[in-house]
Coordinates of C-alpha atoms and ligand atoms in Angstrom, one line a residue:
Chain A
M67 CA 0.0 0.0 0.0
D68 CA 1.5 3.4 -1.0
L69 CA -0.3 5.5 1.5
V70 CA -2.6 5.0 4.5
I71 CA -4.5 7.9 6.2
R72 CA -5.3 6.8 9.8
N73 CA -8.1 7.7 12.2
G74 CA -9.5 10.7 10.3
N75 CA -13.0 12.0 10.5
I76 CA -14.0 11.0 7.0
I77 CA -16.4 13.3 5.2
D78 CA -16.6 11.5 1.9
G79 CA -18.2 14.2 -0.2
S80 CA -21.6 12.4 -0.5
G81 CA -23.2 14.5 2.1
L82 CA -23.3 11.6 4.6
P83 CA -22.3 12.3 8.2
S84 CA -18.6 12.0 9.1
Y85 CA -17.3 8.9 10.6
L86 CA -14.0 7.7 12.0
G87 CA -11.9 5.6 9.6
D88 CA -8.8 5.0 7.5
I89 CA -8.2 5.4 3.8
A90 CA -5.8 3.3 1.8
I91 CA -4.3 4.6 -1.4
N92 CA -2.4 2.6 -4.0
D93 CA -1.2 3.5 -7.5
G94 CA -2.9 6.9 -7.3
R95 CA -6.4 5.4 -6.5
I96 CA -8.4 5.0 -3.3
V97 CA -8.5 1.3 -2.7
K98 CA -10.2 1.1 0.7
V99 CA -12.2 3.4 3.0
G100 CA -13.0 2.2 6.5
N101 CA -10.7 0.0 8.5
V102 CA -7.3 -0.6 6.9
A103 CA -5.2 -3.4 8.2
D104 CA -2.3 -3.1 5.8
T105 CA 0.5 -0.8 6.5
G106 CA 1.3 2.0 4.1
T107 CA 4.8 2.9 2.8
T108 CA 3.7 6.3 4.0
E109 CA 1.3 6.6 6.9
I110 CA -0.5 9.9 7.8
D111 CA -2.0 10.3 11.3
A112 CA -5.3 12.2 10.7
Q113 CA -6.6 11.9 14.3
G114 CA -8.9 14.8 15.1
K115 CA -8.8 16.1 11.5
V116 CA -11.3 16.0 8.7
V117 CA -10.4 13.8 5.7
S118 CA -12.3 14.9 2.6
P119 CA -12.1 14.8 -1.2
G120 CA -9.9 17.5 -2.7
F121 CA -11.9 20.7 -3.4
I122 CA -12.8 21.6 -7.0
D123 CA -12.7 25.3 -8.0
P124 CA -14.9 25.6 -11.1
H125 CA -14.2 29.3 -12.0
T126 CA -10.6 30.3 -12.4
H127 CA -8.2 32.1 -14.7
F128 CA -5.0 30.3 -13.9
D129 CA -4.4 29.8 -17.7
A130 CA -1.2 31.9 -17.9
Q131 CA 0.1 31.0 -14.4
L132 CA 0.0 27.3 -15.3
L133 CA 2.8 28.0 -17.8
W134 CA 5.2 28.9 -15.1
D135 CA 3.6 27.3 -12.0
G136 CA 2.0 23.9 -12.4
A137 CA 0.6 24.1 -8.9
A138 CA -1.4 27.2 -9.5
K139 CA -0.2 28.6 -6.1
P140 CA -1.7 29.1 -3.7
A141 CA -4.7 27.1 -4.7
I142 CA -3.5 23.8 -3.4
E143 CA -2.6 25.3 0.0
H144 CA -6.3 26.0 0.4
G145 CA -7.2 22.4 -0.3
V146 CA -8.1 22.8 -3.9
T147 CA -7.0 19.8 -6.1
T148 CA -8.8 20.5 -9.3
I149 CA -9.2 23.9 -11.1
V150 CA -11.2 24.9 -14.2
P151 CA -9.3 27.6 -16.2
G152 CA -10.4 29.1 -19.5
N153 CA -13.6 30.8 -18.1
C154 CA -15.3 33.9 -19.4
S155 CA -14.6 33.2 -23.1
L156 CA -10.8 33.4 -22.7
S157 CA -8.3 30.5 -22.9
L158 CA -4.7 30.5 -24.1
A159 CA -5.5 28.0 -26.9
P160 CA -6.2 27.5 -29.7
L161 CA -4.2 30.6 -30.7
K162 CA -2.4 31.5 -33.9
A163 CA 1.0 33.1 -33.5
D164 CA -0.3 36.3 -35.1
H165 CA -3.0 36.7 -32.4
R166 CA -0.8 36.3 -29.4
M167 CA -0.5 40.0 -28.5
K168 CA -4.2 40.5 -29.0
L169 CA -5.0 37.8 -26.5
V170 CA -2.3 39.1 -24.0
G171 CA -4.2 42.4 -24.1
M172 CA -7.4 40.7 -23.2
F173 CA -5.8 38.8 -20.4
N174 CA -4.2 42.0 -19.2
Q175 CA -7.6 43.7 -19.0
I176 CA -9.5 40.9 -17.4
E177 CA -6.9 39.1 -15.3
E178 CA -4.6 42.1 -14.7
M179 CA -1.8 39.8 -15.8
P180 CA 1.0 42.2 -16.7
F181 CA 2.4 42.2 -20.3
K182 CA 5.8 41.6 -18.8
A183 CA 4.7 38.4 -17.3
F184 CA 3.9 37.1 -20.7
E185 CA 7.2 38.4 -22.1
E186 CA 9.3 36.8 -19.4
G187 CA 7.3 33.9 -18.1
V188 CA 6.0 32.4 -21.4
V189 CA 7.7 30.5 -24.2
W190 CA 5.1 30.6 -26.9
D191 CA 5.4 27.1 -28.3
W192 CA 1.8 26.2 -29.0
E193 CA -1.0 27.0 -31.3
S194 CA -3.5 24.2 -31.1
F195 CA -5.4 23.3 -27.9
E196 CA -3.7 19.9 -28.0
E197 CA -0.2 21.5 -28.1
F198 CA -1.2 23.8 -25.2
I199 CA -2.4 20.8 -23.1
T200 CA 0.8 18.9 -23.9
R201 CA 2.8 21.9 -22.8
I202 CA 1.1 22.4 -19.4
K203 CA 0.9 18.7 -18.7
K204 CA 4.7 18.5 -18.4
D205 CA 4.8 20.1 -15.0
L206 CA 1.4 19.8 -13.4
T207 CA 0.8 19.4 -9.7
I208 CA -2.8 20.4 -9.6
N209 CA -5.5 18.8 -11.8
V210 CA -6.8 21.0 -14.6
A211 CA -10.2 20.7 -16.3
P212 CA -9.7 23.3 -19.0
L213 CA -12.5 25.2 -20.8
V214 CA -11.9 26.5 -24.3
G215 CA -12.9 30.2 -24.8
H216 CA -15.4 31.3 -27.4
S217 CA -13.5 34.5 -28.0
V218 CA -10.4 32.6 -28.8
L219 CA -12.3 30.3 -31.3
R220 CA -13.6 33.4 -33.0
L221 CA -10.2 35.0 -33.1
W222 CA -8.7 31.8 -34.7
V223 CA -11.4 31.6 -37.4
M224 CA -12.2 35.2 -38.1
G225 CA -9.1 37.1 -37.1
N226 CA -9.7 40.8 -36.4
E227 CA -13.2 40.5 -37.9
S228 CA -14.1 38.6 -34.7
M229 CA -14.3 41.9 -33.0
H230 CA -16.6 43.5 -35.4
R231 CA -19.4 41.3 -36.7
T232 CA -21.4 38.1 -36.6
A233 CA -20.0 35.0 -38.3
T234 CA -20.9 33.7 -41.7
E235 CA -22.2 30.2 -42.1
Q236 CA -18.7 28.9 -43.2
E237 CA -17.0 30.7 -40.3
T238 CA -19.5 29.1 -37.8
Q239 CA -18.8 25.7 -39.3
A240 CA -15.1 26.3 -39.0
M241 CA -15.6 27.2 -35.3
Q242 CA -17.6 24.0 -34.8
A243 CA -14.8 21.9 -36.2
L244 CA -12.3 23.8 -34.1
L245 CA -14.4 23.3 -31.0
K246 CA -14.7 19.6 -31.7
E247 CA -10.9 19.4 -32.0
C248 CA -10.4 21.1 -28.6
L249 CA -13.0 18.8 -26.9
D250 CA -11.2 15.8 -28.4
A251 CA -7.9 17.2 -27.0
G252 CA -9.3 17.4 -23.5
A253 CA -11.4 20.5 -23.1
I254 CA -14.1 20.1 -20.6
G255 CA -16.4 22.5 -22.3
L256 CA -16.8 26.0 -23.8
S257 CA -16.9 29.4 -22.1
T258 CA -18.5 32.5 -23.4
S259 CA -19.1 36.0 -22.1
F260 CA -21.8 38.6 -22.7
V261 CA -20.0 41.3 -20.6
D262 CA -16.2 41.2 -20.7
M263 CA -14.2 43.7 -22.6
D264 CA -10.6 43.9 -23.9
E265 CA -7.8 46.3 -23.1
T266 CA -9.2 49.0 -25.4
L267 CA -12.6 48.7 -23.6
Q268 CA -14.2 47.1 -26.6
P269 CA -16.4 44.0 -26.2
V270 CA -14.5 40.7 -26.4
P271 CA -15.1 38.7 -29.6
S272 CA -17.7 36.3 -28.1
R273 CA -20.0 39.4 -27.6
Y274 CA -20.3 39.8 -31.4
A275 CA -21.7 36.3 -31.8
D276 CA -25.4 35.9 -32.6
A277 CA -27.7 33.3 -31.1
A278 CA -27.3 31.0 -34.1
E279 CA -23.6 30.9 -33.7
L280 CA -23.9 30.0 -30.0
D281 CA -26.5 27.4 -30.8
A282 CA -24.2 25.8 -33.4
L283 CA -21.4 25.6 -30.9
C284 CA -23.7 24.1 -28.3
A285 CA -24.7 21.4 -30.7
V286 CA -21.1 20.3 -30.7
L287 CA -21.1 20.4 -26.9
G288 CA -24.2 18.2 -27.0
Q289 CA -22.5 15.6 -29.2
H290 CA -19.7 15.4 -26.7
N291 CA -21.8 15.9 -23.5
R292 CA -19.8 18.9 -22.4
I293 CA -20.6 22.0 -20.4
L294 CA -21.2 25.7 -21.4
Q295 CA -20.0 28.4 -19.0
V296 CA -21.4 31.9 -19.5
V297 CA -20.7 35.3 -17.9
H298 CA -24.1 37.0 -17.9
E299 CA -25.1 40.6 -17.2
F300 CA -25.0 39.9 -13.5
Y301 CA -25.5 43.6 -12.6
D302 CA -29.0 43.6 -14.3
N303 CA -31.6 41.4 -12.8
D304 CA -34.0 41.4 -15.7
I305 CA -31.3 40.4 -18.2
T306 CA -30.1 37.8 -15.8
V307 CA -33.5 36.2 -15.8
A308 CA -33.6 36.3 -19.6
R309 CA -30.2 34.7 -19.8
I310 CA -31.4 31.9 -17.5
D311 CA -34.2 31.3 -19.9
Q312 CA -31.9 31.3 -22.9
L313 CA -29.5 28.8 -21.2
A314 CA -32.5 26.6 -20.2
D315 CA -33.6 26.5 -23.9
I316 CA -30.0 25.7 -25.0
S317 CA -29.7 23.1 -22.3
R318 CA -32.9 21.3 -23.2
K319 CA -32.3 21.5 -26.9
H320 CA -28.7 20.1 -26.9
K321 CA -29.0 18.1 -23.7
I322 CA -26.1 20.0 -22.1
T323 CA -25.3 21.4 -18.7
T324 CA -24.9 25.2 -18.5
T325 CA -23.6 27.4 -15.8
L326 CA -23.7 31.2 -15.4
S327 CA -21.5 33.2 -13.1
P328 CA -21.3 35.2 -11.0
L329 CA -24.6 35.7 -9.2
F330 CA -24.4 38.2 -6.4
V331 CA -26.5 39.3 -3.4
N332 CA -27.4 42.9 -3.8
N333 CA -28.0 44.1 -0.2
D334 CA -30.6 46.6 -1.4
N335 CA -32.5 44.2 -3.5
F336 CA -32.8 40.6 -2.2
A337 CA -35.8 40.2 -4.4
G338 CA -33.5 40.3 -7.5
V339 CA -31.5 37.3 -6.6
D340 CA -34.6 35.5 -5.3
Q341 CA -36.3 36.0 -8.7
A342 CA -33.2 34.7 -10.5
I343 CA -33.1 31.5 -8.3
A344 CA -36.8 31.0 -8.7
R345 CA -36.4 31.0 -12.5
V346 CA -33.5 28.6 -12.3
V347 CA -35.6 26.2 -10.2
E348 CA -38.6 26.6 -12.6
Q349 CA -36.4 25.9 -15.6
N350 CA -34.5 23.0 -14.1
E351 CA -37.8 21.4 -13.0
A352 CA -38.8 21.7 -16.7
G353 CA -35.8 19.6 -17.7
A354 CA -33.0 22.2 -18.1
R355 CA -29.6 22.1 -16.4
V356 CA -28.8 25.6 -15.5
W357 CA -26.3 26.2 -12.6
P358 CA -25.8 29.7 -11.2
Q359 CA -22.4 30.1 -9.5
V360 CA -22.3 32.0 -6.2
Q361 CA -19.0 33.0 -4.5
T362 CA -18.4 32.8 -0.8
R363 CA -16.3 35.9 -0.3
P364 CA -17.8 39.3 0.1
I365 CA -16.8 42.1 -2.2
D366 CA -14.2 44.6 -1.0
I367 CA -13.7 48.1 -2.4
S368 CA -10.2 49.4 -2.8
F369 CA -9.1 52.9 -3.8
T370 CA -6.3 55.5 -3.8
F371 CA -6.6 59.2 -4.1
S372 CA -4.8 59.1 -7.4
V373 CA -8.0 57.8 -9.1
P374 CA -11.4 59.3 -8.3
S375 CA -13.5 56.8 -6.3
L376 CA -17.2 56.9 -6.1
L377 CA -16.9 56.2 -2.4
F378 CA -16.8 60.0 -2.1
I379 CA -19.6 60.9 -4.4
R380 CA -21.9 61.9 -1.5
L381 CA -19.3 64.2 -0.1
R382 CA -19.6 67.4 -2.0
T383 CA -16.2 68.9 -1.2
W384 CA -14.3 65.7 -1.5
Y385 CA -15.9 64.7 -4.7
A386 CA -15.2 68.1 -6.2
V387 CA -11.5 67.9 -5.2
M388 CA -11.1 64.5 -6.7
R389 CA -13.3 64.9 -9.8
F390 CA -11.8 68.0 -11.1
G391 CA -8.4 67.6 -9.6
T392 CA -5.0 66.5 -10.7
P393 CA -2.7 64.7 -8.3
E394 CA -1.0 68.1 -7.7
T395 CA -4.2 69.9 -6.9
I396 CA -5.5 67.0 -4.7
M397 CA -2.2 67.2 -2.8
A398 CA -2.5 70.9 -2.5
A399 CA -6.1 70.6 -1.1
F400 CA -4.9 68.1 1.5
S401 CA -2.0 70.3 2.5
D402 CA -4.0 73.6 2.6
E403 CA -5.1 74.2 6.2
E404 CA -8.4 75.8 5.3
Q405 CA -9.4 73.2 2.7
R406 CA -8.3 70.3 4.9
K407 CA -10.4 71.6 7.8
Q408 CA -13.4 71.7 5.5
L409 CA -12.8 68.2 4.2
V410 CA -12.4 66.8 7.6
A411 CA -15.5 68.5 8.8
E412 CA -17.5 67.1 5.9
A413 CA -16.3 63.5 6.3
S414 CA -16.2 63.3 10.1
N415 CA -19.7 61.9 10.4
M416 CA -18.6 58.8 8.5
M417 CA -15.7 58.1 10.9
G418 CA -16.8 54.5 11.3
L419 CA -16.1 53.9 7.6
W420 CA -12.6 55.5 7.8
Q421 CA -11.7 53.7 10.9
R422 CA -12.4 50.3 9.3
L423 CA -10.3 51.1 6.2
I424 CA -7.3 48.9 5.8
L425 CA -4.0 50.3 4.5
R426 CA -3.0 47.8 1.8
Q427 CA 0.0 49.2 0.2
V428 CA 2.5 52.1 0.4
K429 CA 5.7 52.9 -1.4
T430 CA 7.8 54.5 1.4
E431 CA 9.8 52.3 3.7
A432 CA 8.7 54.4 6.7
N433 CA 5.1 53.5 6.3
Q434 CA 5.5 49.8 5.6
Q435 CA 5.0 49.1 9.3
Y436 CA 1.3 50.2 9.0
V437 CA 0.4 48.0 6.0
G438 CA -2.3 45.5 6.9
K439 CA -3.6 47.6 9.8
N440 CA -6.8 49.5 9.9
L441 CA -6.9 53.2 10.1
A442 CA -8.2 53.2 13.7
E443 CA -5.1 51.2 14.7
I444 CA -2.8 53.5 12.8
A445 CA -4.5 56.5 14.2
E446 CA -3.9 55.3 17.7
L447 CA -0.2 54.7 17.0
R448 CA 0.1 58.2 15.6
G449 CA -2.1 59.9 18.1
T450 CA -4.7 61.3 15.7
D451 CA -7.9 60.1 14.1
A452 CA -8.6 57.8 11.2
L453 CA -9.7 60.5 8.8
N454 CA -6.5 62.5 9.4
V455 CA -4.4 59.4 9.0
M456 CA -6.0 58.8 5.6
I457 CA -5.1 62.3 4.5
D458 CA -1.6 62.2 6.1
L459 CA -0.7 58.8 4.6
S460 CA -1.9 60.0 1.2
L461 CA 0.3 63.1 1.4
E462 CA 3.3 61.1 2.6
E463 CA 2.9 58.6 -0.3
D464 CA 2.2 61.2 -3.0
L465 CA -1.4 59.8 -3.1
D466 CA 0.0 56.3 -3.7
A467 CA -1.4 54.9 -0.4
H468 CA -3.9 52.1 -1.2
F469 CA -6.9 51.7 1.1
L470 CA -9.4 48.9 1.3
S471 CA -12.9 48.9 2.5
A472 CA -13.8 45.3 3.3
D473 CA -17.2 43.7 3.1
M474 CA -18.9 46.3 1.0
G475 CA -21.1 44.0 -1.0
H476 CA -22.4 40.4 -1.3
N477 CA -21.9 40.4 2.5
N478 CA -25.3 39.5 4.1
D479 CA -24.3 36.2 5.7
D480 CA -27.8 34.9 6.1
K481 CA -28.7 35.6 2.5
V482 CA -25.4 34.5 1.0
G483 CA -25.4 31.4 3.2
S484 CA -28.9 30.4 2.2
L485 CA -27.9 30.8 -1.5
L486 CA -24.7 28.8 -1.0
R487 CA -26.6 25.8 0.3
H488 CA -29.4 26.1 -2.2
P489 CA -29.7 22.8 -4.1
H490 CA -29.8 24.6 -7.5
V491 CA -26.7 26.7 -6.8
M492 CA -23.1 25.8 -7.4
I493 CA -20.4 27.3 -5.2
G494 CA -17.8 28.9 -7.4
A495 CA -17.0 32.1 -9.1
S496 CA -13.7 32.5 -7.2
D497 CA -12.0 33.9 -10.3
G498 CA -8.8 32.4 -9.0
G499 CA -5.8 33.8 -10.8
A500 CA -7.7 36.9 -12.1
H501 CA -7.8 40.5 -10.8
I502 CA -4.4 39.9 -9.4
L503 CA -3.6 43.5 -8.8
S504 CA -7.0 44.3 -7.2
F505 CA -7.7 41.6 -4.6
S506 CA -6.9 38.0 -3.7
T507 CA -9.1 35.4 -5.4
Y508 CA -7.8 32.6 -3.2
G509 CA -9.1 31.0 0.0
D510 CA -12.9 31.1 -0.8
T511 CA -13.1 27.5 0.3
G512 CA -11.6 28.2 3.7
Y513 CA -13.9 31.1 4.0
L514 CA -16.9 28.8 3.3
F515 CA -16.0 26.8 6.3
S516 CA -15.0 29.6 8.7
R517 CA -17.9 31.9 7.9
F518 CA -20.8 29.8 6.7
V519 CA -20.2 26.5 8.6
R520 CA -18.6 27.6 11.9
E521 CA -19.8 31.2 12.5
N522 CA -23.1 31.5 10.7
H523 CA -24.2 27.9 10.8
S524 CA -25.7 28.2 7.3
M525 CA -24.9 24.6 6.6
S526 CA -23.3 21.5 8.1
I527 CA -19.7 20.7 7.3
E528 CA -20.8 17.7 5.4
E529 CA -23.0 19.8 3.2
A530 CA -20.2 22.3 2.6
V531 CA -17.8 19.5 1.6
K532 CA -20.3 18.0 -0.7
K533 CA -21.0 21.4 -2.4
I534 CA -17.3 21.9 -3.4
T535 CA -16.4 18.3 -4.2
S536 CA -18.9 15.7 -5.5
D537 CA -21.6 18.3 -6.5
T538 CA -19.1 20.2 -8.6
A539 CA -17.7 17.0 -10.1
D540 CA -21.2 15.9 -11.0
I541 CA -22.2 19.2 -12.6
W542 CA -19.0 19.3 -14.6
A543 CA -19.0 15.6 -15.4
I544 CA -15.6 15.1 -14.0
P545 CA -15.2 11.4 -13.7
Q546 CA -14.0 9.5 -10.6
R547 CA -13.3 12.6 -8.5
G548 CA -15.1 14.4 -5.7
L549 CA -15.8 11.4 -3.5
L550 CA -13.7 9.3 -1.1
K551 CA -14.6 6.0 -2.6
S552 CA -12.8 2.8 -3.7
G553 CA -11.7 3.1 -7.3
Y554 CA -11.7 6.9 -7.3
V555 CA -8.6 9.0 -7.9
A556 CA -7.0 9.8 -4.6
D557 CA -7.4 13.6 -4.4
V558 CA -7.7 14.1 -0.7
T559 CA -7.6 17.2 1.6
I560 CA -6.9 16.8 5.3
F561 CA -7.9 19.8 7.4
D562 CA -8.8 21.0 10.9
A563 CA -12.5 21.7 11.0
D564 CA -12.0 24.3 13.8
L565 CA -9.2 26.2 12.1
I566 CA -9.8 26.0 8.3
D567 CA -10.0 29.6 7.0
R568 CA -8.5 32.0 4.6
G569 CA -5.6 34.1 5.9
P570 CA -5.2 37.9 5.6
E571 CA -4.7 39.4 2.1
Y572 CA -1.1 40.5 1.3
Y573 CA 0.9 41.7 -1.6
V574 CA 3.7 39.7 -3.1
Q575 CA 6.1 40.0 -6.0
D576 CA 6.0 36.5 -7.4
V577 CA 4.8 37.0 -11.0
P578 CA 7.3 36.7 -13.8
G579 CA 8.6 40.1 -15.0
D580 CA 8.8 41.4 -11.4
G581 CA 5.0 41.4 -11.3
H582 CA 2.9 41.7 -8.1
R583 CA -0.3 40.2 -7.0
Y584 CA -2.5 39.9 -3.9
V585 CA -2.7 36.5 -2.3
R586 CA -3.9 34.8 0.9
D587 CA -2.4 32.0 2.9
S588 CA -4.6 29.2 4.2
A589 CA -5.2 28.2 7.8
G590 CA -6.0 24.8 9.0
V591 CA -5.3 22.9 5.8
E592 CA -2.7 20.2 6.9
T593 CA -2.1 17.9 3.9
V594 CA -3.2 17.9 0.3
I595 CA -2.9 14.7 -1.7
I596 CA -3.2 14.8 -5.5
G597 CA -3.3 11.6 -7.6
G598 CA -2.3 9.6 -4.6
A599 CA 0.8 11.6 -3.7
V600 CA 1.3 14.3 -1.0
A601 CA 1.5 17.5 -3.0
Y602 CA 1.5 19.9 0.0
T603 CA 1.8 19.9 3.8
Q604 CA 1.3 22.8 6.2
Q605 CA 4.7 22.0 7.8
G606 CA 6.8 21.2 4.8
G607 CA 5.1 23.2 2.0
Y608 CA 5.1 21.9 -1.5
T609 CA 6.6 18.6 -2.4
D610 CA 8.2 17.6 -5.8
E611 CA 5.3 15.4 -6.7
R612 CA 3.7 16.2 -10.1
R613 CA 0.6 14.0 -10.3
G614 CA -1.7 16.6 -11.8
E615 CA -3.8 15.5 -14.7
I616 CA -6.0 17.0 -17.4
V617 CA -9.4 15.9 -16.3
G618 CA -12.9 15.9 -17.6
G619 CA -12.2 15.3 -21.3
R620 CA -10.1 12.7 -23.1
A621 CA -6.5 13.7 -22.4
Chain B
M47 CA -42.0 55.7 -19.9
T48 CA -40.7 59.1 -21.1
D49 CA -41.1 60.6 -17.6
A50 CA -39.2 57.9 -15.8
K51 CA -37.1 59.6 -13.1
I52 CA -34.3 58.9 -10.7
I53 CA -35.9 58.5 -7.2
A54 CA -32.9 57.2 -5.2
V55 CA -29.1 56.8 -5.3
K56 CA -26.8 54.6 -3.3
L57 CA -23.3 53.2 -3.3
S58 CA -22.5 49.7 -4.0
A59 CA -19.5 47.4 -4.6
A60 CA -18.8 46.3 -8.1
H61 CA -17.5 42.9 -9.0
E62 CA -14.0 44.0 -9.6
G63 CA -13.4 46.0 -6.4
D64 CA -14.5 49.5 -7.4
A65 CA -17.3 51.4 -5.9
E66 CA -20.3 51.9 -8.2
L67 CA -23.4 54.1 -8.0
I68 CA -26.8 52.5 -8.2
V69 CA -29.6 54.8 -9.3
D70 CA -33.2 53.7 -8.8
I71 CA -35.5 54.8 -11.7
R72 CA -39.2 54.8 -11.3
Y73 CA -41.4 54.5 -14.4
S74 CA -44.7 56.2 -14.9
N75 CA -46.4 52.8 -14.4
G76 CA -44.9 52.6 -10.9
G77 CA -42.1 50.0 -11.7
V78 CA -38.7 50.7 -10.3
T79 CA -35.4 49.5 -11.9
Q80 CA -31.9 49.7 -10.5
V81 CA -29.1 50.8 -12.9
P82 CA -25.5 50.5 -11.8
L83 CA -23.1 53.2 -13.0
D84 CA -19.4 52.9 -13.0
R85 CA -17.0 55.8 -12.3
Y86 CA -17.2 57.1 -15.8
A87 CA -20.9 56.9 -16.2
S88 CA -21.4 58.4 -12.8
E89 CA -19.2 61.4 -13.6
A90 CA -21.0 61.9 -16.9
L91 CA -24.4 61.8 -15.1
M92 CA -23.2 64.2 -12.4
T93 CA -22.1 66.7 -15.1
A94 CA -25.3 66.3 -17.1
C95 CA -27.4 67.0 -14.0
T96 CA -25.0 69.7 -12.7
A97 CA -24.8 67.8 -9.5
D98 CA -22.3 68.4 -6.7
T99 CA -23.2 65.3 -4.7
A100 CA -25.0 62.1 -5.7
D101 CA -28.1 63.1 -3.9
D102 CA -28.6 66.0 -6.3
L103 CA -29.3 63.4 -9.0
I104 CA -32.7 62.6 -7.6
G105 CA -35.5 63.9 -9.8
H106 CA -33.6 63.9 -13.0
G107 CA -34.9 62.0 -16.0
W108 CA -33.8 58.6 -17.3
E109 CA -32.5 60.0 -20.7
K110 CA -29.6 61.5 -18.8
V111 CA -28.8 58.1 -17.3
R112 CA -28.9 56.5 -20.7
R113 CA -26.5 59.1 -22.2
A114 CA -24.2 58.7 -19.2
L115 CA -24.1 54.9 -19.7
Q116 CA -23.1 55.5 -23.3
V117 CA -20.1 57.5 -22.1
S118 CA -18.9 54.5 -20.2
Y119 CA -20.0 52.2 -23.1
S120 CA -19.5 49.0 -21.2
R121 CA -18.0 48.4 -17.8
F122 CA -16.6 44.9 -18.4
Ligands
LIG2 ZN1 -14.1 34.9 -14.8

């Protein structure tokens, strides 16, 4: 026996209550769950810990990162063993050499992946989807279930015209053939977007497709039994409902699963999300398969005074200073005794907001000590108040002090919790690997347990595990993963139920080309096993095992 | 629908970590819809309504919102 996990609280992903037991693993597979008499070459004592299937993250943009980091750090540290990249109409293949810079522009806009990272971190040695898969497979620690992007299919077939018009019949047929090729090479499905835009703020190619084109591509998905992922107009409830209807029709017609993401809770309008969910239930009861994705983490707002933020739109003087100002005039207003007095007076009745702001980033050495603290704490250290600290830090940093206001949206725990456990909702939409310069997209699974299982009791730990393991594997038709079951691939996460969480957000420089990103460490995740080998331990970090596979399609 | 008006404004958090302004528009038949505006659309709307603060937008007609949205074209 290669590996035996002893005495764990087994939560097998099926939703059944946890029970004490062992798990035996051989040749990358689970061979026994229960009492294991044999001794393993490696033995892991899991006493007091939860042993669950590895988590599956169905909405990520790790595409580029996988070219230089086959572990998609820090996903595995958070217990994630399978990721779905290629969402939102964008994948890195198939891609003709001529279109590389165009696609880099789109990735730069949507993922905030810097141009330099592509220059220094990427050897462009693929065009077809199969060549891309062969390329990333070489050094894979995490499992990858890759989507192929609709915008990319269009770019391949139509070139620049893909950003201007609908496709002709011949072009649509060419896209169908190309999609089939990608699915045969291992793509788990197709992603498209109705809302994303490129680096010149133009709609991405998929947005120029008409309904007939999407229908033709979905016919190919139907022949291969693969999924369609859609970014819908999530900020407009009426359009969201119309998209649910559209996906339901497509789903019934081509017998495919569809998923739309993200669906948010609008604190001022619970009725909106209720209406969307009601329509999903109605359509699914009428034979459709439509899965809205809901993220666990709340939305944070970040800002600096170098870019006008709407946070100040209700403060007449502040908004005027920012809206009509240049960095120099904003600095001057903050420095001028009279104007500063006026600004402070106007904003002082919102002191609660300023106190909770977190200083995220500064450029001077002297102020590094305050990064990560909230303004109330910094104010106390400096003997002033939070509002004056915000102004002082901005002056000291030439306006380059970055502030974060946490929990500004999608943050009603009862409402979000009831959605997350809803039987017609998929937990997802982490956007892992995207928005890397704005906020951390890692640790949403830890947050599910800390906030919605432990603190808010929205669901049991067994339900939470099921939601991010076997439910996700079922929806995405990922075979033999998501359960702790004999014969299944041994993707296993061992964690402490009392401690599992996402850590604080921080800024690191670990992107090729001296690029930065926001990340979070995990808490309480002790061991992560992928394909039967230990890929990560809390104590020892990452191992050299490379057992990640392309899953979900024929590799 | 021509006399649809802004009846309320509030701040919200957009998907990608920016603040956005939500304006509630009431139609003549009583229906209310919420329109999110990004920074660019908000600024265009503030200018069109000669508003100094978001609350000054209340009472203005929906055409100004439509034109402001065109300024931003598309937020994503
Ligand atoms: Zn996305």
